[in-house]
Each structure stands twice: as C-alpha cells, then as structure tokens.
mmCIF file with all atom_site columns, C-alpha atoms in Angstrom:
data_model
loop_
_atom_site.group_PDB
_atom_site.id
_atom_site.type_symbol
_atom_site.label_atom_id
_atom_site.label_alt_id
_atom_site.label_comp_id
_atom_site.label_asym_id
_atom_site.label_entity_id
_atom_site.label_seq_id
_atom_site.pdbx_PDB_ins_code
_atom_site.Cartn_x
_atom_site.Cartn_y
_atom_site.Cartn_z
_atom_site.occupancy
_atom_site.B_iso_or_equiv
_atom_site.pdbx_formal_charge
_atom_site.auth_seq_id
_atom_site.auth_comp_id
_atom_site.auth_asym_id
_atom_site.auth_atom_id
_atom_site.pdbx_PDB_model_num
ATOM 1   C CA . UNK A 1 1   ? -11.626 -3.001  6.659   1.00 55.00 ? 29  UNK A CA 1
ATOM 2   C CA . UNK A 1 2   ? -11.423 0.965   6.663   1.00 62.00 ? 30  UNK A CA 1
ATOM 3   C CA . UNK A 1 3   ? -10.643 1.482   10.382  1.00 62.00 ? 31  UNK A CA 1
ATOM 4   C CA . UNK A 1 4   ? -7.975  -1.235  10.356  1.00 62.00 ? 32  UNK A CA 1
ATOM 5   C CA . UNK A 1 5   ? -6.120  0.450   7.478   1.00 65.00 ? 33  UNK A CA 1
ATOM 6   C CA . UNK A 1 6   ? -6.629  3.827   9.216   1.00 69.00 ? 34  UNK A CA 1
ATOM 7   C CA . UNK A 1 7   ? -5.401  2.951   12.581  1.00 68.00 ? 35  UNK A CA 1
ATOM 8   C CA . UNK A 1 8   ? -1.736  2.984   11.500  1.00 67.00 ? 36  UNK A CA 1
ATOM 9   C CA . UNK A 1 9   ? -2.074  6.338   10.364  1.00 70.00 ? 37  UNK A CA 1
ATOM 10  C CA . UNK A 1 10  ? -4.049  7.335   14.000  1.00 70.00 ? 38  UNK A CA 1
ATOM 11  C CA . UNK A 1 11  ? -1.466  8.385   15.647  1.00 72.00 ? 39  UNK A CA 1
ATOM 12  C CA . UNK A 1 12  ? 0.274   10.883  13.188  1.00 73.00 ? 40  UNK A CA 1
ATOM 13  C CA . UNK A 1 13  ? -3.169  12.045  12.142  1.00 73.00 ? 41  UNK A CA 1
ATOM 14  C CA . UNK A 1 14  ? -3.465  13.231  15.732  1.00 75.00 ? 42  UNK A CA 1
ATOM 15  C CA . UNK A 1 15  ? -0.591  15.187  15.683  1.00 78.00 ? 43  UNK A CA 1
ATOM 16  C CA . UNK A 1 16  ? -1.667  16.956  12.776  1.00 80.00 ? 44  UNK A CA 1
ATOM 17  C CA . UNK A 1 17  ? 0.712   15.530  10.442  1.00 78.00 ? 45  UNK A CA 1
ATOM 18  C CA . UNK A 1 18  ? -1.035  14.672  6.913   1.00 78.00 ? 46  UNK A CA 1
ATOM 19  C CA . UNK A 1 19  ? -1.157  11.226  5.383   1.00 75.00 ? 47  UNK A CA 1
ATOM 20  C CA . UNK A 1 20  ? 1.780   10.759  3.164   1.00 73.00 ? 48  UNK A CA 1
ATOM 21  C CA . UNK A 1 21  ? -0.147  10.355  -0.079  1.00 75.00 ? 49  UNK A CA 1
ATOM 22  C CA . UNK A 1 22  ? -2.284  13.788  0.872   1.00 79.00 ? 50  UNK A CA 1
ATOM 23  C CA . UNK A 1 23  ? 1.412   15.450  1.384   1.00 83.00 ? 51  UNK A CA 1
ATOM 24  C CA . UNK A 1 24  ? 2.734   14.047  -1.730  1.00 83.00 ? 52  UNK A CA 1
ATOM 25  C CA . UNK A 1 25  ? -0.265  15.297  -3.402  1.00 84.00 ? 53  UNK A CA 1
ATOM 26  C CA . UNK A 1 26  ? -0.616  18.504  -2.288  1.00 89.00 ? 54  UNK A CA 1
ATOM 27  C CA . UNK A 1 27  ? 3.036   18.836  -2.984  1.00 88.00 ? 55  UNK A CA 1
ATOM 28  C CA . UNK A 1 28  ? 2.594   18.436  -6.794  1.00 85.00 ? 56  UNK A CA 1
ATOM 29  C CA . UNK A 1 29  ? -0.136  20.143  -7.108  1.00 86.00 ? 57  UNK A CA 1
ATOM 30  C CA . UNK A 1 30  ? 1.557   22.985  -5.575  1.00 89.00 ? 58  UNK A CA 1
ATOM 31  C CA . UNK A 1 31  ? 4.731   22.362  -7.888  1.00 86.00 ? 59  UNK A CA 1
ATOM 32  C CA . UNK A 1 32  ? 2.083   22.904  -10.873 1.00 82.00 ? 60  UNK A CA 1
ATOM 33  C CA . UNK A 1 33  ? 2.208   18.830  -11.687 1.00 81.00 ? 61  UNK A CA 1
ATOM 34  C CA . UNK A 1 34  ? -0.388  16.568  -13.417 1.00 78.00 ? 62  UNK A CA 1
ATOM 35  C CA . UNK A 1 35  ? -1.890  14.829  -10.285 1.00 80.00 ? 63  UNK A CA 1
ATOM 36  C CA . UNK A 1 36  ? -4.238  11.841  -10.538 1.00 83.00 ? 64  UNK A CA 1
ATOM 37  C CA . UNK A 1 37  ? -5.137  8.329   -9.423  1.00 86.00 ? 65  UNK A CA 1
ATOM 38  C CA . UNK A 1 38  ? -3.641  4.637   -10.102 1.00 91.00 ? 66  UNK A CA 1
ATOM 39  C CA . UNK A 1 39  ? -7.308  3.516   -8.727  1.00 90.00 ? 67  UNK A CA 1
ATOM 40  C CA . UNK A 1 40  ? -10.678 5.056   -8.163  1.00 87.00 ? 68  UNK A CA 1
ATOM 41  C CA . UNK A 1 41  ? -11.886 5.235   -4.505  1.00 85.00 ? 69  UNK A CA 1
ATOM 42  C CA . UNK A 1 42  ? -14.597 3.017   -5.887  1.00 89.00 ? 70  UNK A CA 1
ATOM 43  C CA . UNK A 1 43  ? -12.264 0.161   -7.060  1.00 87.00 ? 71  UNK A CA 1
ATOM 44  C CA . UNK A 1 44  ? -10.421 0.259   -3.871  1.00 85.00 ? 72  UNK A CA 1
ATOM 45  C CA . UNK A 1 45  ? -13.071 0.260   -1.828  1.00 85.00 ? 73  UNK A CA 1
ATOM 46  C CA . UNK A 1 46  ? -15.010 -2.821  -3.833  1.00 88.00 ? 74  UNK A CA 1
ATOM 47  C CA . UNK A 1 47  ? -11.845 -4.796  -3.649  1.00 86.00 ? 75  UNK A CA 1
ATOM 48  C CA . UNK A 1 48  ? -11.582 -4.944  0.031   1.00 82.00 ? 76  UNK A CA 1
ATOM 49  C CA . UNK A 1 49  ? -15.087 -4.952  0.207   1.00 87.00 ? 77  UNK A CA 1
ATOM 50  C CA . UNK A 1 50  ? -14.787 -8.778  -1.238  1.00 92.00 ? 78  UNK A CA 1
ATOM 51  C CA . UNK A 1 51  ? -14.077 -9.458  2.322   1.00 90.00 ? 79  UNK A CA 1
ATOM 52  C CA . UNK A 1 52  ? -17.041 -10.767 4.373   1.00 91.00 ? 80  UNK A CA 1
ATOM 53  C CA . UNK A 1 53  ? -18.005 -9.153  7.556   1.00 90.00 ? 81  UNK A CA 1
ATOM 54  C CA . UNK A 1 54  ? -16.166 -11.538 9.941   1.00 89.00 ? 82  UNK A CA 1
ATOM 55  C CA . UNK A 1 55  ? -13.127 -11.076 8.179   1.00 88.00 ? 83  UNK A CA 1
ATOM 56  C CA . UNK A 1 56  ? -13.350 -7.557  8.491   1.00 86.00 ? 84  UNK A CA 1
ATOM 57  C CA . UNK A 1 57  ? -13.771 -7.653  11.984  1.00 87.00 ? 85  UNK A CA 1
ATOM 58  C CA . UNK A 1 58  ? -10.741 -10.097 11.950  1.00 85.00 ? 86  UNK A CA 1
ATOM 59  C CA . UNK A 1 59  ? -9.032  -7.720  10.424  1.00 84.00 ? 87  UNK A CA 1
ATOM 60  C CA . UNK A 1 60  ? -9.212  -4.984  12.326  1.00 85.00 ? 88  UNK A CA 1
ATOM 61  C CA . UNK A 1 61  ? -8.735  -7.250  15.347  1.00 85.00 ? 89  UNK A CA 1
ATOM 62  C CA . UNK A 1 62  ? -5.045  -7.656  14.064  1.00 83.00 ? 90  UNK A CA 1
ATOM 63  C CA . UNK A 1 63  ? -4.488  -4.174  13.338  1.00 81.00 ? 91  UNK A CA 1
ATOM 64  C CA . UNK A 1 64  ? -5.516  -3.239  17.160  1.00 83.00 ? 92  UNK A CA 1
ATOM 65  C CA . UNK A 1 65  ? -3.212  -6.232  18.396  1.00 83.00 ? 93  UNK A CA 1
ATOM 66  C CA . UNK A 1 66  ? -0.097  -4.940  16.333  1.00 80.00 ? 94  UNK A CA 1
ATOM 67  C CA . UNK A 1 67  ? -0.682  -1.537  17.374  1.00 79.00 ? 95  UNK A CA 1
ATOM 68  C CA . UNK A 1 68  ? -1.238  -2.401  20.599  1.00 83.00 ? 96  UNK A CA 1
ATOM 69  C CA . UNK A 1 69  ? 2.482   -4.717  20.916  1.00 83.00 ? 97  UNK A CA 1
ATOM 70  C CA . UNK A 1 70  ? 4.065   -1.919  19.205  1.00 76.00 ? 98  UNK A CA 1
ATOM 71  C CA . UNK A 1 71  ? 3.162   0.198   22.351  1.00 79.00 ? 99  UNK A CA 1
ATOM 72  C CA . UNK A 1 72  ? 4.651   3.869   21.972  1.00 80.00 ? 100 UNK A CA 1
ATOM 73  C CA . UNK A 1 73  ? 6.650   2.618   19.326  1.00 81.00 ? 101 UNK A CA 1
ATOM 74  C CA . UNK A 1 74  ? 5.388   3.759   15.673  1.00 78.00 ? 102 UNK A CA 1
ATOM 75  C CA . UNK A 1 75  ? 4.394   0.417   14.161  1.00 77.00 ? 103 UNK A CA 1
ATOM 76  C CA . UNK A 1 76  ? 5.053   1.756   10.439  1.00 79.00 ? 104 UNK A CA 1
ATOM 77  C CA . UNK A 1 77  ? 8.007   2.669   11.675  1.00 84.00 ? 105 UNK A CA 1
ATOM 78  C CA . UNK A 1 78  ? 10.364  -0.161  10.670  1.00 88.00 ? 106 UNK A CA 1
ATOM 79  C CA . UNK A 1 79  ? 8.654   -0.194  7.144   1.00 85.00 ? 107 UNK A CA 1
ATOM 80  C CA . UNK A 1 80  ? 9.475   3.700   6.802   1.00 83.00 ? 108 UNK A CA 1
ATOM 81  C CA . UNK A 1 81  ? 13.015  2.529   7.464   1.00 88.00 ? 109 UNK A CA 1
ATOM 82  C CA . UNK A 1 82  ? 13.123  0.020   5.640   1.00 89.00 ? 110 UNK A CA 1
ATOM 83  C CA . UNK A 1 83  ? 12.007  1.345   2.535   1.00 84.00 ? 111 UNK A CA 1
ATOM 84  C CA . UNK A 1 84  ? 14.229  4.884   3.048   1.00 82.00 ? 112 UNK A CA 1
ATOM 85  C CA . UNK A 1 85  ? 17.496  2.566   3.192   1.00 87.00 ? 113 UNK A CA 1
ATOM 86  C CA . UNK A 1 86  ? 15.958  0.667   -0.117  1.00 85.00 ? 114 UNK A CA 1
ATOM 87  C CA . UNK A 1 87  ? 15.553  -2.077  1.312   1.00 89.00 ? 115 UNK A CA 1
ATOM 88  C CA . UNK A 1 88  ? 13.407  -4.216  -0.848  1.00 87.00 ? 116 UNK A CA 1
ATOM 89  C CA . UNK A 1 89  ? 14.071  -7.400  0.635   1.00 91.00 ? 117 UNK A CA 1
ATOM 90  C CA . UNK A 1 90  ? 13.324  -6.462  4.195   1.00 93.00 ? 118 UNK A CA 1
ATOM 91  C CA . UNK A 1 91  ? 10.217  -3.886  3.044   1.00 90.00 ? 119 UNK A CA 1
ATOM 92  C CA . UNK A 1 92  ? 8.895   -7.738  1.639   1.00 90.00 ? 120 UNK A CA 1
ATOM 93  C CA . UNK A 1 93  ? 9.365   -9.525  4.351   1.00 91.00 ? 121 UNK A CA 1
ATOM 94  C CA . UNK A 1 94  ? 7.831   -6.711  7.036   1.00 89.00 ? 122 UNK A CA 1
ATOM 95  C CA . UNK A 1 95  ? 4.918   -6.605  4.359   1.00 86.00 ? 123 UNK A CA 1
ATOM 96  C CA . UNK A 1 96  ? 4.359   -10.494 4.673   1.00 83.00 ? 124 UNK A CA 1
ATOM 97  C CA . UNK A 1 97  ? 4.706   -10.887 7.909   1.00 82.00 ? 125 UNK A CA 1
ATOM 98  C CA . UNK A 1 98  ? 2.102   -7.722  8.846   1.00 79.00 ? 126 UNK A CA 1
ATOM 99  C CA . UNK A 1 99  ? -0.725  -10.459 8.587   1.00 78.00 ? 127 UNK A CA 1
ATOM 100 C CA . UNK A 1 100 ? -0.002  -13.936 9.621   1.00 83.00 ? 128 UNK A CA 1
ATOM 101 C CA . UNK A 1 101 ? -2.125  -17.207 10.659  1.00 86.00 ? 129 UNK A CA 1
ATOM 102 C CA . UNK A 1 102 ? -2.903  -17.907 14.055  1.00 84.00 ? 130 UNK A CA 1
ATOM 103 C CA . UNK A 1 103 ? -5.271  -19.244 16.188  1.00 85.00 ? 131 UNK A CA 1
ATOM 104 C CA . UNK A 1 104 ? -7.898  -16.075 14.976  1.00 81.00 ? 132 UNK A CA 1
ATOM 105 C CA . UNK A 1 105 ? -6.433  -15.952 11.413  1.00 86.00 ? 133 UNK A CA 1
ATOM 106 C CA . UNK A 1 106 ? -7.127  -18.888 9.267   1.00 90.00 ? 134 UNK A CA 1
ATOM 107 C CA . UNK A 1 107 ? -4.645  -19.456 6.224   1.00 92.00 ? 135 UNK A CA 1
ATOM 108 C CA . UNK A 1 108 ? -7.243  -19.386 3.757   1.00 92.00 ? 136 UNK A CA 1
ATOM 109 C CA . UNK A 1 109 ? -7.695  -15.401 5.260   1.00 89.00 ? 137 UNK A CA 1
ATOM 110 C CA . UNK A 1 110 ? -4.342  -14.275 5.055   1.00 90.00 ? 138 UNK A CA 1
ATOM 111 C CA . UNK A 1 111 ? -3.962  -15.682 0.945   1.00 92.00 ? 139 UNK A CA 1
ATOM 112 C CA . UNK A 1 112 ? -7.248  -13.774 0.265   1.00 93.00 ? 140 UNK A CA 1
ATOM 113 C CA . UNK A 1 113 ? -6.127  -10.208 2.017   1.00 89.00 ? 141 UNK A CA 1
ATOM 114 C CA . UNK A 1 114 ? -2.575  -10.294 0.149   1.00 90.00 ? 142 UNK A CA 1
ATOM 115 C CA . UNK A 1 115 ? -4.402  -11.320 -2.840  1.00 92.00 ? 143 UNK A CA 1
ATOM 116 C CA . UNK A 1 116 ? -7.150  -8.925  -2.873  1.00 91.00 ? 144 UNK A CA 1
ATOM 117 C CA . UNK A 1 117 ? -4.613  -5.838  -1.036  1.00 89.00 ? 145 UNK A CA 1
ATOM 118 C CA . UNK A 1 118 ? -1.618  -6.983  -2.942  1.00 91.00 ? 146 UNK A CA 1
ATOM 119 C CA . UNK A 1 119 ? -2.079  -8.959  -6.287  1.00 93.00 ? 147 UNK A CA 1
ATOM 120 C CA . UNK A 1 120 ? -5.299  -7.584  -7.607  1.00 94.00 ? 148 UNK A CA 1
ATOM 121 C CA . UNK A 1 121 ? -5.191  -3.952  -6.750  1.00 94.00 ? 149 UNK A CA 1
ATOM 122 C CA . UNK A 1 122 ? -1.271  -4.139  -8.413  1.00 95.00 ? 150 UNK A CA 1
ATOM 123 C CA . UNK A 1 123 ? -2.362  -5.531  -11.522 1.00 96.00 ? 151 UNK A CA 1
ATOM 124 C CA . UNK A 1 124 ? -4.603  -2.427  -11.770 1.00 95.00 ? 152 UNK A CA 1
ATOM 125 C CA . UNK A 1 125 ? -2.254  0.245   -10.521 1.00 95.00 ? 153 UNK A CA 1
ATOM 126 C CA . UNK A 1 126 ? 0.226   -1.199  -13.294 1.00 96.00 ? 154 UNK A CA 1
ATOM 127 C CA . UNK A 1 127 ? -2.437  -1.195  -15.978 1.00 96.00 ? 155 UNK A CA 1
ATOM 128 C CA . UNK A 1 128 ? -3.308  2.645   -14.827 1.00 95.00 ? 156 UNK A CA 1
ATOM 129 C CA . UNK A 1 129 ? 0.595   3.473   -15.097 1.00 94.00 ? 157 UNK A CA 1
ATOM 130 C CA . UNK A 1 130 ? 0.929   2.191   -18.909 1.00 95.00 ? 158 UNK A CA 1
ATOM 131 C CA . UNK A 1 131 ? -1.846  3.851   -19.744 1.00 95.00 ? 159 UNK A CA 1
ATOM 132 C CA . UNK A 1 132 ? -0.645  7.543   -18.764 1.00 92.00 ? 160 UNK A CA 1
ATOM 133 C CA . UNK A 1 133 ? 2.222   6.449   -19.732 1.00 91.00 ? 161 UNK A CA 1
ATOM 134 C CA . UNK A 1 134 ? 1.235   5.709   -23.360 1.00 93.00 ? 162 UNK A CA 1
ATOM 135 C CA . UNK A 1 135 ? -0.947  8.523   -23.026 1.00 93.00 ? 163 UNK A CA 1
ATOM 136 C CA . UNK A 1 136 ? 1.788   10.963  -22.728 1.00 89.00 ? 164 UNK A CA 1
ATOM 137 C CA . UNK A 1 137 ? 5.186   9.616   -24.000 1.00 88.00 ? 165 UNK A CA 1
ATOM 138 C CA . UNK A 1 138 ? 7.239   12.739  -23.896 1.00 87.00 ? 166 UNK A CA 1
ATOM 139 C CA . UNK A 1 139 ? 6.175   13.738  -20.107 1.00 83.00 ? 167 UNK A CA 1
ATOM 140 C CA . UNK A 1 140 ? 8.401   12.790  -16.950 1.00 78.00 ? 168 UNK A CA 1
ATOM 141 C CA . UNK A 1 141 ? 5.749   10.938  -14.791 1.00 81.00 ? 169 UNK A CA 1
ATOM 142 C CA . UNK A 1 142 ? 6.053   10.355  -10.728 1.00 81.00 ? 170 UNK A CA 1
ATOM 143 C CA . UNK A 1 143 ? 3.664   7.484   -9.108  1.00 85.00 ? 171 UNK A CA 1
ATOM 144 C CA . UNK A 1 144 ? 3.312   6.656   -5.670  1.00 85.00 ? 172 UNK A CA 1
ATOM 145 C CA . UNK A 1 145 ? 1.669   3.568   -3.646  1.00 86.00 ? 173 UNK A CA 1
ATOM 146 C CA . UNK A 1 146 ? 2.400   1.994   -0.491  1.00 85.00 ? 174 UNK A CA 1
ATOM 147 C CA . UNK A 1 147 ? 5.670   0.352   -0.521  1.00 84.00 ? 175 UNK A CA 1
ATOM 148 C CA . UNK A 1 148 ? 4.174   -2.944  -0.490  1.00 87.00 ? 176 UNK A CA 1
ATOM 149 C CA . UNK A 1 149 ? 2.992   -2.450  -3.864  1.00 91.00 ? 177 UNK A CA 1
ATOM 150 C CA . UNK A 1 150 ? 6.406   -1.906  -4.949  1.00 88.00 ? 178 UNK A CA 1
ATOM 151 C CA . UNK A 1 151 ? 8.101   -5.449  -4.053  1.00 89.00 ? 179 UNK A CA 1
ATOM 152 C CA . UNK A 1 152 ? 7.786   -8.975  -4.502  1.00 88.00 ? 180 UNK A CA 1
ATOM 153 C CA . UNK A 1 153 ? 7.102   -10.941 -7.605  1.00 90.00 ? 181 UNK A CA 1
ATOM 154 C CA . UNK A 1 154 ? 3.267   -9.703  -8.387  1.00 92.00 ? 182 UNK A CA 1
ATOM 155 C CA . UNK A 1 155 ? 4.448   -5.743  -7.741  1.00 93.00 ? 183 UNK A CA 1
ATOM 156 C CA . UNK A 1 156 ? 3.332   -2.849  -9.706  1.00 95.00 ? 184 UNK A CA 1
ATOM 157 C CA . UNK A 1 157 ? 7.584   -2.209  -10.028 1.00 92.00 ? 185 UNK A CA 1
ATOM 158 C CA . UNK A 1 158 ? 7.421   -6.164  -11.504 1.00 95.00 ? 186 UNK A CA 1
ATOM 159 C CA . UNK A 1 159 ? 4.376   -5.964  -13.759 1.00 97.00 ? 187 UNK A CA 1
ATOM 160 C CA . UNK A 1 160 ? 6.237   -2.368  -15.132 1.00 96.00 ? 188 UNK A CA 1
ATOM 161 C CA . UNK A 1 161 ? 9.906   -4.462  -15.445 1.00 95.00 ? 189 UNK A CA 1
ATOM 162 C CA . UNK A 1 162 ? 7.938   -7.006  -17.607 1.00 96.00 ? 190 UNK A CA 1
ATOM 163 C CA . UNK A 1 163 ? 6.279   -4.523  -19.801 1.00 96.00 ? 191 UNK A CA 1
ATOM 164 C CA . UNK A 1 164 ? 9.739   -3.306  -20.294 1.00 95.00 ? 192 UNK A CA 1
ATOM 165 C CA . UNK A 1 165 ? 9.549   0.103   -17.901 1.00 91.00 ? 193 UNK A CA 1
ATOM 166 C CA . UNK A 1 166 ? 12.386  1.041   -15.628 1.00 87.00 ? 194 UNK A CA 1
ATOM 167 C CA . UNK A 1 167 ? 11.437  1.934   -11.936 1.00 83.00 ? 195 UNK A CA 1
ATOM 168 C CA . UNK A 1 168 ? 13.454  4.597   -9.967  1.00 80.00 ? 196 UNK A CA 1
ATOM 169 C CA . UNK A 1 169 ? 12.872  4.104   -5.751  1.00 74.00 ? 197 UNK A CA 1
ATOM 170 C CA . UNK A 1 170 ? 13.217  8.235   -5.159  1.00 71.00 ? 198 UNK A CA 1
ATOM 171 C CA . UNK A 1 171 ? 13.515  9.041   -0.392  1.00 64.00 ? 199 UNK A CA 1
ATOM 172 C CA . UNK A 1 172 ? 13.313  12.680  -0.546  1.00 63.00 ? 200 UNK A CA 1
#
C-alpha cells in the first residue's frame, strides 16, 4: 500500500519539492511551534496493513492507472484546487471517487480502503486532537491531515463539531 500512496507525491518529489506535511512541519518548527503527530507511524502503517496482499497489489494497480490517465497533468491537482477554493463538497466527491469498483476492484474493496484510510484512522486523529487539546487549554493549536480527512460525515472536522470544537479551513 506504501508505493501507491507515494506515487502521487513522485512527481513533485522529483523536482525537489518536499511533501506538504514535511514543509508544514519544518515550517513550525522553524517558527519555534509545538510540533507532533495525530498518529504514530506504527498505527498508520498497521491500519493499512489490514489489507491483504492482493489488495495491495490492487491498490497500487489503481494508483498507476490514475496516474497514468492523468498523463502530464498533476493528478492531485484538482484536489489542491479544490480544497484552496474551500470547496468541501467537491474535495468529497474527488475523495470518493479516487477509488471506485470495476471490473479489478470489487465493492467489498473499495468499503474496506475508505473505512480503514478514512473512518478508522479519523476516529483516531480526532481522539489525538482532544487530547492536546485538553492537554493544553490556553494554547492556539494548528493540525493538519490530508483533506480527505477533513470532509464528509465520519471526518476528523465532524467528530471535532460533535465534541463541540470549531474548525477553521486556513490556504496560506
């Protein structure tokens, strides 16, 4: 499952651009902020390692079709856009349509990914962000995920709205 996460990122890696969450880090750190993980490597890498072995492969499969329809075209780039115009609706439905059945991709393999990606891994990003939170009431806090943790009805932004949090979407 690694390589078909990291292939979107190929291209810019390449160029010598950083990964987004490596820049954002990097940048607080260097601004003299509190840095630190919504999920250990290890719980990350254990979730998506629920996937069996042909699933993986499926799953990397799809990630070398997409990038290979997108052509020179940036395949992350209509998600970029979509998220700096805060567009929540549209970042959704680019999110759930990045993985769909087909003839390769059962049902049954789709519901599992967005659970296990999606569902499960927000529940414990959201959990994370109470707790430092709690932890430290009278500090300003700044989290980042991939977008797709931030919409749809089982978001990290949702779980927070619940618990009675309000979420600010920042673009710069």
């Amino acid at each position: 499952w690694m390589p078909a996460i990291s292939l979107y990122s190929l291209k810019d890696q390449m160029a010598g651009r950083k990964a987004l969450d490596l820049a954002l880090w990097e940048r607080a750190s260097a601004a003299g902020k509190v840095t630190q993980g919504l999920e250990t490597p290890e719980g990350q890498i254990g979730q998506l390692n629920k996937l069996t072995e042909k699933e993986q492969v499926v799953l990397v499969q799809a990630s070398l079709d997409e990038i290979e329809s997108a052509g020179d075209e940036d395949p992350m780039e209509p998600l970029r856009q979509a998220y700096l115009e805060g567009n929540a609706a549209k970042v959704q439905k680019i999110v759930l349509e990045s993985i769909q059945p087909d003839e390769n991709i059962p049902q049954s393999f789709v519901d599992k990914f967005k659970r296990l990606l999606f569902t499960e891994r927000n529940t414990v990003m959201a959990t994370s962000i109470q707790k430092q939170l709690k932890s430290q009431p009278d500090k300003s806090h700044f989290f980042v995920a991939g977008a797709g943790h931030y919409v749809g009805p089982d978001s990290v932004a949702e779980i927070l709205k619940k618990a009675g949090y309000t979420i600010t979407r920042i673009t710069e």
